[in-house]
Amino acid sequence: MKLKSLLLRYYPPGIMLEYEKSGELKTKSIDLLDLSPSTDVSALLEEIQRAEPLITASRSHQVKLLIQRLQDKLRQHSDHKFELFKVLRAHILPLTNVALNKSGSCFITGSYDRTCKVWDTESGGELLTLDGHRNVVYAIAFNNPYGDKIATGSFDKTCKLWSVETGKCYHTFRGHTAEIVCLSFNPQSTLVATGSMDTMAKLWDIQNGEEVFTLTGHAAEIISLSFNTSGDRIITGSFDHTAVVWDTVTGRKVCNLIGHCAEISSALFNWDCSMILTGSMDKTCMLWDATSGKCMATLTGHDDEILDCCFDYTGKLIATASADGTARVFSAATRKCITKLEGHEGEISKISFNPQGNRILTGSSDKTARIWDAQTGQCLQVLRGHTDEIFSCAFNYKGNIIITGSKDNTCRIWH
């Protein structure tokens, strides 16, 4: 085995190794999830060298520099104040979703007007209109980290795959018998998964446009799905009160996550694929062991439905957003509530961490988005200006751009 190159990965912190084995180029990653500004770099370097034979003495200085660069990045504790950059009157009819590509250079909007539009973040200019669906375009996604393809899922029961560069439609995936309401690319960008009101999820091959598997077993609509980081598992969350983990290689069910007593609103894996988080209309989130499917903890405290939940990039923190107008931060290790985010005057439908993990973004029916300190729960900034509820908001990969989408038919770009 011969090491070819070392690449830095900021979020979650790590170093990617490209190496040659039997003439083939392969990659592996060294995750540095516990790295902090105070970590002893020399001691960490010794630890890495003991565990990873590809990091030879001649490469140690380079690795040390990469770790120091990661530390510098972590020190940039974003005291950044976001300002409104642009208001985009994106569509004539209401927006359904907003999504950024990895770099944040462009983003997409789905709408009831049956189109998906691609926008340039820098100028706020429209790049493309993806036209072809015969009903609401509801679920949208880039194939991050690559960002050269877009998938759109529609109430017309089809999913379409598009070129970001030209707007050409590569494939129309047909087979669902009801509205498509969620979709996702696998991390390798070889598959698209779609979830539908027909109680089924389907996996589609990006290259040939064929259906690979139909995942059947839910007794009600599937409204959430996501792949794990390695792409060998997918989780589906359903109105039947359960989530199911599936093997993407065989299409078989791995385990049923049974425990919630109302509809599931979100279901996702943490970064290292060891845990699963589910949020439910039963006012709780549950933390599950991803391998055994056993419930490890129930996170309680909210007075109304959980509308969204997420892990930070390292999987150490969990954030929950509720119809009770508050959000909470929990420790994944102790399962205790660390802090409450109070201040919104309406339900919170979206929550996410910035990539550094020190800030939380929330979007609410009170027409504002807010930025919070993830540790103290202090509200650092209120993003005002929308004239109707915000249902979508997201950070870019660097954490220095925010996009908000509202029922007022506009998108706002904040720098």
mmCIF file of C-alpha atoms in Angstrom:
data_model
loop_
_atom_site.group_PDB
_atom_site.id
_atom_site.type_symbol
_atom_site.label_atom_id
_atom_site.label_comp_id
_atom_site.label_asym_id
_atom_site.label_seq_id
_atom_site.Cartn_x
_atom_site.Cartn_y
_atom_site.Cartn_z
ATOM 1 C CA MET A 1 0.000 0.000 0.000
ATOM 2 C CA LYS A 2 1.274 3.414 -0.977
ATOM 3 C CA LEU A 3 -0.071 6.735 0.302
ATOM 4 C CA LYS A 4 -0.731 9.159 -2.557
ATOM 5 C CA SER A 5 -2.255 12.215 -0.885
ATOM 6 C CA LEU A 6 -3.739 13.680 2.270
ATOM 7 C CA LEU A 7 -6.830 15.897 2.169
ATOM 8 C CA LEU A 8 -8.411 17.978 4.872
ATOM 9 C CA ARG A 9 -12.076 17.544 5.766
ATOM 10 C CA TYR A 10 -13.416 20.374 7.901
ATOM 11 C CA TYR A 11 -16.876 19.081 8.825
ATOM 12 C CA PRO A 12 -16.902 16.750 10.532
ATOM 13 C CA PRO A 13 -13.181 17.236 11.272
ATOM 14 C CA GLY A 14 -10.953 14.605 9.719
ATOM 15 C CA ILE A 15 -8.238 13.748 7.227
ATOM 16 C CA MET A 16 -8.934 11.830 4.039
ATOM 17 C CA LEU A 17 -6.207 9.452 2.825
ATOM 18 C CA GLU A 18 -5.858 8.518 -0.838
ATOM 19 C CA TYR A 19 -3.712 5.436 -1.291
ATOM 20 C CA GLU A 20 -2.828 2.836 -3.885
ATOM 21 C CA LYS A 21 -3.422 -0.847 -3.263
ATOM 22 C CA SER A 22 -2.756 -3.439 -5.971
ATOM 23 C CA GLY A 23 -2.790 -0.686 -8.586
ATOM 24 C CA GLU A 24 -6.204 0.625 -7.447
ATOM 25 C CA LEU A 25 -6.773 4.079 -5.932
ATOM 26 C CA LYS A 26 -8.674 3.856 -2.638
ATOM 27 C CA THR A 27 -9.707 6.288 0.093
ATOM 28 C CA LYS A 28 -10.171 6.078 3.846
ATOM 29 C CA SER A 29 -10.719 8.692 6.497
ATOM 30 C CA ILE A 30 -9.262 9.427 9.913
ATOM 31 C CA ASP A 31 -12.114 10.974 11.910
ATOM 32 C CA LEU A 32 -11.048 13.609 14.434
ATOM 33 C CA LEU A 33 -14.429 14.146 16.081
ATOM 34 C CA ASP A 34 -12.891 14.830 19.526
ATOM 35 C CA LEU A 35 -10.528 17.516 18.240
ATOM 36 C CA SER A 36 -10.835 20.792 20.143
ATOM 37 C CA PRO A 37 -8.824 24.042 20.171
ATOM 38 C CA SER A 38 -6.988 22.767 23.275
ATOM 39 C CA THR A 39 -6.082 19.267 21.974
ATOM 40 C CA ASP A 40 -2.366 18.371 22.274
ATOM 41 C CA VAL A 41 -1.467 17.977 18.589
ATOM 42 C CA SER A 42 1.783 16.033 19.154
ATOM 43 C CA ALA A 43 0.057 13.455 21.357
ATOM 44 C CA LEU A 44 -2.787 13.113 18.845
ATOM 45 C CA LEU A 45 -0.269 12.675 16.019
ATOM 46 C CA GLU A 46 1.464 9.830 17.896
ATOM 47 C CA GLU A 47 -1.909 8.169 18.442
ATOM 48 C CA ILE A 48 -2.755 8.438 14.716
ATOM 49 C CA GLN A 49 0.620 7.010 13.694
ATOM 50 C CA ARG A 50 0.185 4.020 16.005
ATOM 51 C CA ALA A 51 -3.254 3.260 14.546
ATOM 52 C CA GLU A 52 -2.599 4.053 10.877
ATOM 53 C CA PRO A 53 0.418 2.427 9.126
ATOM 54 C CA LEU A 54 -0.033 4.674 6.058
ATOM 55 C CA ILE A 55 1.059 7.686 8.142
ATOM 56 C CA THR A 56 4.812 7.145 8.063
ATOM 57 C CA ALA A 57 7.423 9.368 9.742
ATOM 58 C CA SER A 58 8.000 11.271 6.501
ATOM 59 C CA ARG A 59 4.327 12.270 6.436
ATOM 60 C CA SER A 60 4.022 13.235 10.111
ATOM 61 C CA HIS A 61 4.852 16.935 9.636
ATOM 62 C CA GLN A 62 2.190 17.250 6.932
ATOM 63 C CA VAL A 63 -0.425 15.593 9.142
ATOM 64 C CA LYS A 64 0.525 17.886 12.034
ATOM 65 C CA LEU A 65 -0.025 20.952 9.845
ATOM 66 C CA LEU A 66 -3.427 19.624 8.724
ATOM 67 C CA ILE A 67 -4.507 19.076 12.343
ATOM 68 C CA GLN A 68 -3.374 22.604 13.249
ATOM 69 C CA ARG A 69 -5.410 24.005 10.347
ATOM 70 C CA LEU A 70 -8.459 22.135 11.647
ATOM 71 C CA GLN A 71 -7.850 23.587 15.103
ATOM 72 C CA ASP A 72 -7.647 27.122 13.666
ATOM 73 C CA LYS A 73 -10.982 26.521 11.962
ATOM 74 C CA LEU A 74 -12.553 25.383 15.245
ATOM 75 C CA ARG A 75 -11.236 28.534 16.960
ATOM 76 C CA GLN A 76 -13.118 30.743 14.535
ATOM 77 C CA HIS A 77 -16.075 30.874 16.892
ATOM 78 C CA SER A 78 -18.516 32.543 14.609
ATOM 79 C CA ASP A 79 -19.243 35.897 16.218
ATOM 80 C CA HIS A 80 -20.483 36.544 12.701
ATOM 81 C CA LYS A 81 -23.566 38.760 12.491
ATOM 82 C CA PHE A 82 -25.715 37.814 9.508
ATOM 83 C CA GLU A 83 -27.160 40.559 7.354
ATOM 84 C CA LEU A 84 -29.803 40.374 4.672
ATOM 85 C CA PHE A 85 -28.121 40.172 1.280
ATOM 86 C CA LYS A 86 -31.018 39.573 -1.060
ATOM 87 C CA VAL A 87 -34.734 38.873 -1.231
ATOM 88 C CA LEU A 88 -35.727 36.589 -4.106
ATOM 89 C CA ARG A 89 -39.333 36.552 -5.235
ATOM 90 C CA ALA A 90 -38.665 33.015 -6.256
ATOM 91 C CA HIS A 91 -41.970 31.611 -7.535
ATOM 92 C CA ILE A 92 -45.508 32.795 -8.256
ATOM 93 C CA LEU A 93 -46.968 30.064 -6.046
ATOM 94 C CA PRO A 94 -45.756 29.027 -2.567
ATOM 95 C CA LEU A 95 -42.339 27.453 -2.038
ATOM 96 C CA THR A 96 -42.101 23.923 -0.690
ATOM 97 C CA ASN A 97 -38.399 23.481 0.073
ATOM 98 C CA VAL A 98 -34.965 25.071 -0.156
ATOM 99 C CA ALA A 99 -31.604 23.247 -0.414
ATOM 100 C CA LEU A 100 -27.979 24.384 -0.786
ATOM 101 C CA ASN A 101 -25.138 22.676 -2.575
ATOM 102 C CA LYS A 102 -22.111 21.840 -0.431
ATOM 103 C CA SER A 103 -20.070 24.972 -1.131
ATOM 104 C CA GLY A 104 -23.114 27.219 -0.907
ATOM 105 C CA SER A 105 -22.417 28.616 -4.393
ATOM 106 C CA CYS A 106 -25.940 27.781 -5.526
ATOM 107 C CA PHE A 107 -29.246 26.644 -4.066
ATOM 108 C CA ILE A 108 -32.557 25.267 -5.257
ATOM 109 C CA THR A 109 -36.203 26.007 -4.529
ATOM 110 C CA GLY A 110 -39.213 23.756 -5.084
ATOM 111 C CA SER A 111 -42.687 25.144 -5.555
ATOM 112 C CA TYR A 112 -46.396 24.579 -6.018
ATOM 113 C CA ASP A 113 -45.859 26.115 -9.490
ATOM 114 C CA ARG A 114 -44.540 22.652 -10.546
ATOM 115 C CA THR A 115 -40.943 23.812 -11.072
ATOM 116 C CA CYS A 116 -37.620 23.712 -9.288
ATOM 117 C CA LYS A 117 -35.343 26.734 -9.743
ATOM 118 C CA VAL A 118 -31.566 26.896 -9.392
ATOM 119 C CA TRP A 119 -30.122 30.147 -7.993
ATOM 120 C CA ASP A 120 -26.663 31.682 -7.803
ATOM 121 C CA THR A 121 -26.031 32.553 -4.142
ATOM 122 C CA GLU A 122 -23.403 35.206 -4.883
ATOM 123 C CA SER A 123 -25.613 37.340 -7.155
ATOM 124 C CA GLY A 124 -29.079 36.072 -6.248
ATOM 125 C CA GLY A 125 -29.637 35.464 -9.954
ATOM 126 C CA GLU A 126 -31.740 32.641 -11.368
ATOM 127 C CA LEU A 127 -29.572 30.088 -13.212
ATOM 128 C CA LEU A 128 -32.143 27.515 -14.349
ATOM 129 C CA THR A 129 -35.793 26.553 -14.205
ATOM 130 C CA LEU A 130 -36.308 22.785 -14.105
ATOM 131 C CA ASP A 131 -39.678 22.356 -15.759
ATOM 132 C CA GLY A 132 -41.456 19.054 -16.470
ATOM 133 C CA HIS A 133 -43.400 17.888 -13.424
ATOM 134 C CA ARG A 134 -47.190 17.887 -13.689
ATOM 135 C CA ASN A 135 -47.874 18.752 -10.065
ATOM 136 C CA VAL A 136 -46.274 20.325 -6.970
ATOM 137 C CA VAL A 137 -42.474 19.881 -6.707
ATOM 138 C CA TYR A 138 -42.191 18.998 -3.041
ATOM 139 C CA ALA A 139 -38.909 17.224 -2.234
ATOM 140 C CA ILE A 140 -35.614 18.495 -3.654
ATOM 141 C CA ALA A 141 -31.934 17.648 -3.148
ATOM 142 C CA PHE A 142 -28.430 18.088 -4.534
ATOM 143 C CA ASN A 143 -26.161 15.050 -4.743
ATOM 144 C CA ASN A 144 -23.746 16.572 -2.214
ATOM 145 C CA PRO A 145 -20.785 16.601 -1.882
ATOM 146 C CA TYR A 146 -20.550 16.493 -5.705
ATOM 147 C CA GLY A 147 -23.339 18.939 -6.464
ATOM 148 C CA ASP A 148 -23.605 18.181 -10.197
ATOM 149 C CA LYS A 149 -27.096 16.616 -10.035
ATOM 150 C CA ILE A 150 -30.484 17.518 -8.586
ATOM 151 C CA ALA A 151 -33.381 15.212 -7.716
ATOM 152 C CA THR A 152 -36.955 16.495 -7.562
ATOM 153 C CA GLY A 153 -39.882 14.560 -6.090
ATOM 154 C CA SER A 154 -43.408 15.569 -6.991
ATOM 155 C CA PHE A 155 -47.067 15.110 -6.151
ATOM 156 C CA ASP A 156 -47.295 13.781 -9.743
ATOM 157 C CA LYS A 157 -45.840 10.520 -8.240
ATOM 158 C CA THR A 158 -42.537 10.795 -10.165
ATOM 159 C CA CYS A 159 -38.995 11.756 -9.315
ATOM 160 C CA LYS A 160 -36.748 13.439 -11.877
ATOM 161 C CA LEU A 161 -32.954 13.600 -12.067
ATOM 162 C CA TRP A 162 -31.427 16.763 -13.565
ATOM 163 C CA SER A 163 -28.057 18.167 -14.602
ATOM 164 C CA VAL A 164 -27.056 21.224 -12.537
ATOM 165 C CA GLU A 165 -24.957 22.537 -15.396
ATOM 166 C CA THR A 166 -27.433 22.315 -18.279
ATOM 167 C CA GLY A 167 -30.833 21.693 -16.669
ATOM 168 C CA LYS A 168 -31.241 18.567 -18.794
ATOM 169 C CA CYS A 169 -33.518 15.869 -17.342
ATOM 170 C CA TYR A 170 -31.519 12.604 -17.271
ATOM 171 C CA HIS A 171 -34.278 10.307 -15.977
ATOM 172 C CA THR A 172 -37.875 10.275 -14.818
ATOM 173 C CA PHE A 173 -38.352 7.616 -12.147
ATOM 174 C CA ARG A 174 -41.884 6.155 -12.341
ATOM 175 C CA GLY A 175 -43.427 3.535 -10.078
ATOM 176 C CA HIS A 176 -44.925 5.202 -7.017
ATOM 177 C CA THR A 177 -48.710 5.252 -6.847
ATOM 178 C CA ALA A 178 -49.027 8.394 -4.690
ATOM 179 C CA GLU A 179 -47.228 11.678 -3.961
ATOM 180 C CA ILE A 180 -43.448 11.636 -3.368
ATOM 181 C CA VAL A 181 -42.777 13.653 -0.204
ATOM 182 C CA CYS A 182 -39.141 12.897 0.681
ATOM 183 C CA LEU A 183 -35.980 11.921 -1.162
ATOM 184 C CA SER A 184 -32.252 11.626 -0.712
ATOM 185 C CA PHE A 185 -29.098 10.727 -2.622
ATOM 186 C CA ASN A 186 -26.770 8.155 -1.083
ATOM 187 C CA PRO A 187 -23.356 9.653 -0.129
ATOM 188 C CA GLN A 188 -21.678 7.879 -3.074
ATOM 189 C CA SER A 189 -24.185 9.496 -5.468
ATOM 190 C CA THR A 190 -25.071 6.213 -7.153
ATOM 191 C CA LEU A 191 -28.643 5.932 -5.826
ATOM 192 C CA VAL A 192 -31.647 8.148 -5.191
ATOM 193 C CA ALA A 193 -34.161 7.080 -2.556
ATOM 194 C CA THR A 194 -37.763 8.287 -2.679
ATOM 195 C CA GLY A 195 -40.444 8.049 0.018
ATOM 196 C CA SER A 196 -44.122 8.281 -0.804
ATOM 197 C CA MET A 197 -47.648 8.554 0.530
ATOM 198 C CA ASP A 198 -48.138 5.082 -1.035
ATOM 199 C CA THR A 199 -46.349 3.631 2.100
ATOM 200 C CA MET A 200 -43.315 2.590 0.053
ATOM 201 C CA ALA A 201 -39.771 3.786 -0.482
ATOM 202 C CA LYS A 202 -37.860 3.044 -3.674
ATOM 203 C CA LEU A 203 -34.174 3.043 -4.554
ATOM 204 C CA TRP A 204 -33.236 4.125 -8.077
ATOM 205 C CA ASP A 205 -30.013 3.716 -10.055
ATOM 206 C CA ILE A 206 -28.699 7.124 -11.151
ATOM 207 C CA GLN A 207 -26.748 5.745 -14.120
ATOM 208 C CA ASN A 208 -29.379 3.678 -15.904
ATOM 209 C CA GLY A 209 -32.547 5.166 -14.387
ATOM 210 C CA GLU A 210 -33.838 1.752 -13.292
ATOM 211 C CA GLU A 211 -35.577 0.882 -10.029
ATOM 212 C CA VAL A 212 -33.194 -1.103 -7.803
ATOM 213 C CA PHE A 213 -35.470 -2.019 -4.868
ATOM 214 C CA THR A 214 -38.897 -1.278 -3.460
ATOM 215 C CA LEU A 215 -38.865 -1.144 0.333
ATOM 216 C CA THR A 216 -42.259 -2.412 1.511
ATOM 217 C CA GLY A 217 -43.418 -2.957 5.064
ATOM 218 C CA HIS A 218 -44.797 0.318 6.399
ATOM 219 C CA ALA A 219 -48.537 0.494 7.057
ATOM 220 C CA ALA A 220 -48.845 4.234 6.360
ATOM 221 C CA GLU A 221 -47.192 7.127 4.510
ATOM 222 C CA ILE A 222 -43.391 7.477 4.561
ATOM 223 C CA ILE A 223 -42.528 11.109 5.275
ATOM 224 C CA SER A 224 -38.843 10.954 6.170
ATOM 225 C CA LEU A 225 -35.834 9.026 4.901
ATOM 226 C CA SER A 226 -32.074 9.300 5.123
ATOM 227 C CA PHE A 227 -28.943 7.271 4.365
ATOM 228 C CA ASN A 228 -26.159 6.640 6.826
ATOM 229 C CA THR A 229 -22.680 8.005 6.043
ATOM 230 C CA SER A 230 -21.390 4.786 4.522
ATOM 231 C CA GLY A 231 -24.501 4.398 2.364
ATOM 232 C CA ASP A 232 -25.152 0.750 3.249
ATOM 233 C CA ARG A 233 -28.238 1.567 5.358
ATOM 234 C CA ILE A 234 -31.283 3.766 4.914
ATOM 235 C CA ILE A 235 -33.886 4.679 7.500
ATOM 236 C CA THR A 236 -37.524 5.460 6.731
ATOM 237 C CA GLY A 237 -39.918 7.196 9.132
ATOM 238 C CA SER A 238 -43.661 6.731 8.762
ATOM 239 C CA PHE A 239 -47.079 7.860 9.915
ATOM 240 C CA ASP A 240 -47.515 4.262 11.156
ATOM 241 C CA HIS A 241 -45.520 5.379 14.280
ATOM 242 C CA THR A 242 -42.453 3.292 13.323
ATOM 243 C CA ALA A 243 -39.105 3.761 11.626
ATOM 244 C CA VAL A 244 -37.411 0.978 9.670
ATOM 245 C CA VAL A 245 -33.733 0.424 8.880
ATOM 246 C CA TRP A 246 -33.049 -1.218 5.504
ATOM 247 C CA ASP A 247 -29.951 -2.733 3.919
ATOM 248 C CA THR A 248 -29.347 -0.830 0.656
ATOM 249 C CA VAL A 249 -27.279 -3.664 -0.829
ATOM 250 C CA THR A 250 -29.997 -6.328 -0.495
ATOM 251 C CA GLY A 251 -33.131 -4.197 -0.075
ATOM 252 C CA ARG A 252 -33.981 -6.203 3.048
ATOM 253 C CA LYS A 253 -35.352 -4.892 6.331
ATOM 254 C CA VAL A 254 -32.662 -4.836 9.061
ATOM 255 C CA CYS A 255 -34.824 -3.769 12.008
ATOM 256 C CA ASN A 256 -38.082 -2.129 13.041
ATOM 257 C CA LEU A 257 -37.829 0.739 15.519
ATOM 258 C CA ILE A 258 -41.030 0.413 17.529
ATOM 259 C CA GLY A 259 -41.728 2.643 20.510
ATOM 260 C CA HIS A 260 -43.299 5.929 19.467
ATOM 261 C CA CYS A 261 -47.042 6.292 19.952
ATOM 262 C CA ALA A 262 -47.725 8.778 17.157
ATOM 263 C CA GLU A 263 -46.499 9.700 13.662
ATOM 264 C CA ILE A 264 -42.741 9.995 13.045
ATOM 265 C CA SER A 265 -41.645 13.447 11.843
ATOM 266 C CA SER A 266 -37.951 12.726 11.254
ATOM 267 C CA ALA A 267 -35.482 9.841 11.336
ATOM 268 C CA LEU A 268 -31.719 10.034 10.812
ATOM 269 C CA PHE A 269 -28.317 8.495 11.615
ATOM 270 C CA ASN A 270 -25.438 10.194 13.411
ATOM 271 C CA TRP A 271 -22.136 10.667 11.576
ATOM 272 C CA ASP A 272 -20.430 7.413 12.646
ATOM 273 C CA CYS A 273 -23.638 5.405 11.960
ATOM 274 C CA SER A 274 -23.818 4.083 15.532
ATOM 275 C CA MET A 275 -27.013 5.857 16.586
ATOM 276 C CA ILE A 276 -30.389 6.765 15.118
ATOM 277 C CA LEU A 277 -32.565 9.675 16.178
ATOM 278 C CA THR A 278 -36.326 9.765 15.620
ATOM 279 C CA GLY A 279 -38.709 12.627 16.346
ATOM 280 C CA SER A 280 -42.434 12.131 16.732
ATOM 281 C CA MET A 281 -45.809 13.817 17.063
ATOM 282 C CA ASP A 282 -45.942 12.073 20.488
ATOM 283 C CA LYS A 283 -43.798 15.023 21.825
ATOM 284 C CA THR A 284 -40.657 12.878 22.253
ATOM 285 C CA CYS A 285 -37.467 11.984 20.439
ATOM 286 C CA MET A 286 -35.956 8.535 20.751
ATOM 287 C CA LEU A 287 -32.326 7.520 20.470
ATOM 288 C CA TRP A 288 -31.702 4.022 19.086
ATOM 289 C CA ASP A 289 -28.722 1.712 18.715
ATOM 290 C CA ALA A 290 -28.307 1.532 14.943
ATOM 291 C CA THR A 291 -27.059 -2.058 14.957
ATOM 292 C CA SER A 292 -29.508 -3.753 17.319
ATOM 293 C CA GLY A 293 -32.477 -1.404 16.863
ATOM 294 C CA LYS A 294 -32.859 -1.180 20.657
ATOM 295 C CA CYS A 295 -34.106 2.094 22.148
ATOM 296 C CA MET A 296 -31.298 3.670 24.192
ATOM 297 C CA ALA A 297 -33.217 6.688 25.507
ATOM 298 C CA THR A 298 -36.384 8.747 25.210
ATOM 299 C CA LEU A 299 -35.812 12.496 25.172
ATOM 300 C CA THR A 300 -38.730 14.243 26.864
ATOM 301 C CA GLY A 301 -39.631 17.753 27.950
ATOM 302 C CA HIS A 302 -41.538 19.253 25.029
ATOM 303 C CA ASP A 303 -45.227 20.103 25.476
ATOM 304 C CA ASP A 304 -46.225 19.543 21.856
ATOM 305 C CA GLU A 305 -45.264 17.625 18.699
ATOM 306 C CA ILE A 306 -41.613 17.334 17.653
ATOM 307 C CA LEU A 307 -41.452 18.796 14.149
ATOM 308 C CA ASP A 308 -37.713 18.416 13.489
ATOM 309 C CA CYS A 309 -34.574 17.061 15.143
ATOM 310 C CA CYS A 310 -30.912 16.636 14.243
ATOM 311 C CA PHE A 311 -27.424 15.675 15.401
ATOM 312 C CA ASP A 312 -24.477 18.030 15.180
ATOM 313 C CA TYR A 313 -21.733 16.854 12.788
ATOM 314 C CA THR A 314 -19.836 14.960 15.491
ATOM 315 C CA GLY A 315 -22.945 13.243 16.881
ATOM 316 C CA LYS A 316 -22.308 14.576 20.406
ATOM 317 C CA LEU A 317 -25.256 16.947 20.500
ATOM 318 C CA ILE A 318 -28.917 16.561 19.568
ATOM 319 C CA ALA A 319 -31.278 19.453 18.843
ATOM 320 C CA THR A 320 -35.063 19.167 18.884
ATOM 321 C CA ALA A 321 -37.680 21.609 17.554
ATOM 322 C CA SER A 322 -41.299 21.572 18.629
ATOM 323 C CA ALA A 323 -44.751 22.935 17.948
ATOM 324 C CA ASP A 324 -44.579 24.264 21.542
ATOM 325 C CA GLY A 325 -42.380 27.112 20.213
ATOM 326 C CA THR A 326 -39.199 25.969 21.958
ATOM 327 C CA ALA A 327 -36.124 24.008 20.945
ATOM 328 C CA ARG A 328 -33.854 21.947 23.170
ATOM 329 C CA VAL A 329 -30.273 20.699 23.063
ATOM 330 C CA PHE A 330 -29.441 17.289 24.526
ATOM 331 C CA SER A 331 -26.153 15.485 25.110
ATOM 332 C CA ALA A 332 -26.081 12.264 23.071
ATOM 333 C CA ALA A 333 -23.833 10.677 25.726
ATOM 334 C CA THR A 334 -25.788 11.536 28.898
ATOM 335 C CA ARG A 335 -29.202 11.979 27.112
ATOM 336 C CA LYS A 336 -29.758 14.975 29.426
ATOM 337 C CA CYS A 337 -31.122 18.337 28.275
ATOM 338 C CA ILE A 338 -28.232 20.825 28.179
ATOM 339 C CA THR A 339 -30.215 23.935 27.319
ATOM 340 C CA LYS A 340 -33.604 25.260 26.183
ATOM 341 C CA LEU A 341 -33.956 27.724 23.300
ATOM 342 C CA GLU A 342 -36.819 30.052 24.180
ATOM 343 C CA GLY A 343 -37.990 33.157 22.332
ATOM 344 C CA HIS A 344 -39.966 32.127 19.249
ATOM 345 C CA GLU A 345 -43.646 33.084 19.300
ATOM 346 C CA GLY A 346 -44.841 30.211 17.136
ATOM 347 C CA GLU A 347 -44.039 26.593 16.326
ATOM 348 C CA ILE A 348 -40.488 25.758 15.198
ATOM 349 C CA SER A 349 -40.566 23.562 12.105
ATOM 350 C CA LYS A 350 -36.830 23.491 11.211
ATOM 351 C CA ILE A 351 -33.643 23.155 13.222
ATOM 352 C CA SER A 352 -29.991 22.638 12.283
ATOM 353 C CA PHE A 353 -26.471 23.093 13.625
ATOM 354 C CA ASN A 354 -23.848 25.100 11.795
ATOM 355 C CA PRO A 355 -20.963 22.872 10.659
ATOM 356 C CA GLN A 356 -18.747 23.982 13.570
ATOM 357 C CA GLY A 357 -21.459 22.815 15.984
ATOM 358 C CA ASN A 358 -21.456 25.981 18.105
ATOM 359 C CA ARG A 359 -24.538 27.643 16.584
ATOM 360 C CA ILE A 360 -28.118 26.489 15.987
ATOM 361 C CA LEU A 361 -30.491 27.846 13.360
ATOM 362 C CA THR A 362 -34.278 27.648 13.813
ATOM 363 C CA GLY A 363 -37.150 28.623 11.520
ATOM 364 C CA SER A 364 -40.611 29.363 12.858
ATOM 365 C CA SER A 365 -44.218 30.166 12.035
ATOM 366 C CA ASP A 366 -43.615 33.520 13.826
ATOM 367 C CA LYS A 367 -41.981 34.662 10.514
ATOM 368 C CA THR A 368 -38.455 34.756 11.991
ATOM 369 C CA ALA A 369 -35.374 32.577 11.908
ATOM 370 C CA ARG A 370 -33.090 32.701 14.921
ATOM 371 C CA ILE A 371 -29.447 31.898 15.636
ATOM 372 C CA TRP A 372 -28.603 30.490 19.055
ATOM 373 C CA ASP A 373 -25.508 29.583 21.047
ATOM 374 C CA ALA A 374 -25.605 25.764 21.148
ATOM 375 C CA GLN A 375 -24.088 25.540 24.649
ATOM 376 C CA THR A 376 -25.788 28.367 26.533
ATOM 377 C CA GLY A 377 -29.088 28.544 24.617
ATOM 378 C CA GLN A 378 -28.715 32.318 24.289
ATOM 379 C CA CYS A 379 -30.434 33.859 21.238
ATOM 380 C CA LEU A 380 -27.670 35.654 19.329
ATOM 381 C CA GLN A 381 -29.653 36.994 16.412
ATOM 382 C CA VAL A 382 -33.193 37.252 15.042
ATOM 383 C CA LEU A 383 -33.511 37.241 11.233
ATOM 384 C CA ARG A 384 -36.614 39.331 10.515
ATOM 385 C CA GLY A 385 -38.293 40.425 7.317
ATOM 386 C CA HIS A 386 -40.374 37.526 6.035
ATOM 387 C CA THR A 387 -44.101 38.294 6.073
ATOM 388 C CA ASP A 388 -45.294 34.719 6.574
ATOM 389 C CA GLU A 389 -44.073 31.560 8.283
ATOM 390 C CA ILE A 390 -40.578 30.210 7.596
ATOM 391 C CA PHE A 391 -40.632 26.504 6.808
ATOM 392 C CA SER A 392 -37.092 26.022 5.516
ATOM 393 C CA CYS A 393 -33.707 27.376 6.590
ATOM 394 C CA ALA A 394 -30.169 26.124 6.149
ATOM 395 C CA PHE A 395 -26.498 26.954 6.645
ATOM 396 C CA ASN A 396 -23.965 26.385 3.893
ATOM 397 C CA TYR A 397 -20.981 24.085 4.530
ATOM 398 C CA LYS A 398 -18.784 26.900 5.883
ATOM 399 C CA GLY A 399 -21.518 28.243 8.124
ATOM 400 C CA ASN A 400 -21.257 31.809 6.758
ATOM 401 C CA ILE A 401 -24.383 31.874 4.554
ATOM 402 C CA ILE A 402 -28.001 31.192 5.537
ATOM 403 C CA ILE A 403 -30.950 30.671 3.200
ATOM 404 C CA THR A 404 -34.503 31.028 4.519
ATOM 405 C CA GLY A 405 -37.657 30.027 2.644
ATOM 406 C CA SER A 406 -41.099 31.288 3.586
ATOM 407 C CA LYS A 407 -44.771 30.949 2.790
ATOM 408 C CA ASP A 408 -44.559 34.599 1.645
ATOM 409 C CA ASN A 409 -43.160 33.097 -1.625
ATOM 410 C CA THR A 410 -39.706 34.593 -1.080
ATOM 411 C CA CYS A 411 -36.271 33.277 -0.269
ATOM 412 C CA ARG A 412 -33.805 35.379 1.637
ATOM 413 C CA ILE A 413 -30.039 35.088 1.444
ATOM 414 C CA TRP A 414 -28.200 36.170 4.610
ATOM 415 C CA HIS A 415 -24.422 36.737 4.695
#
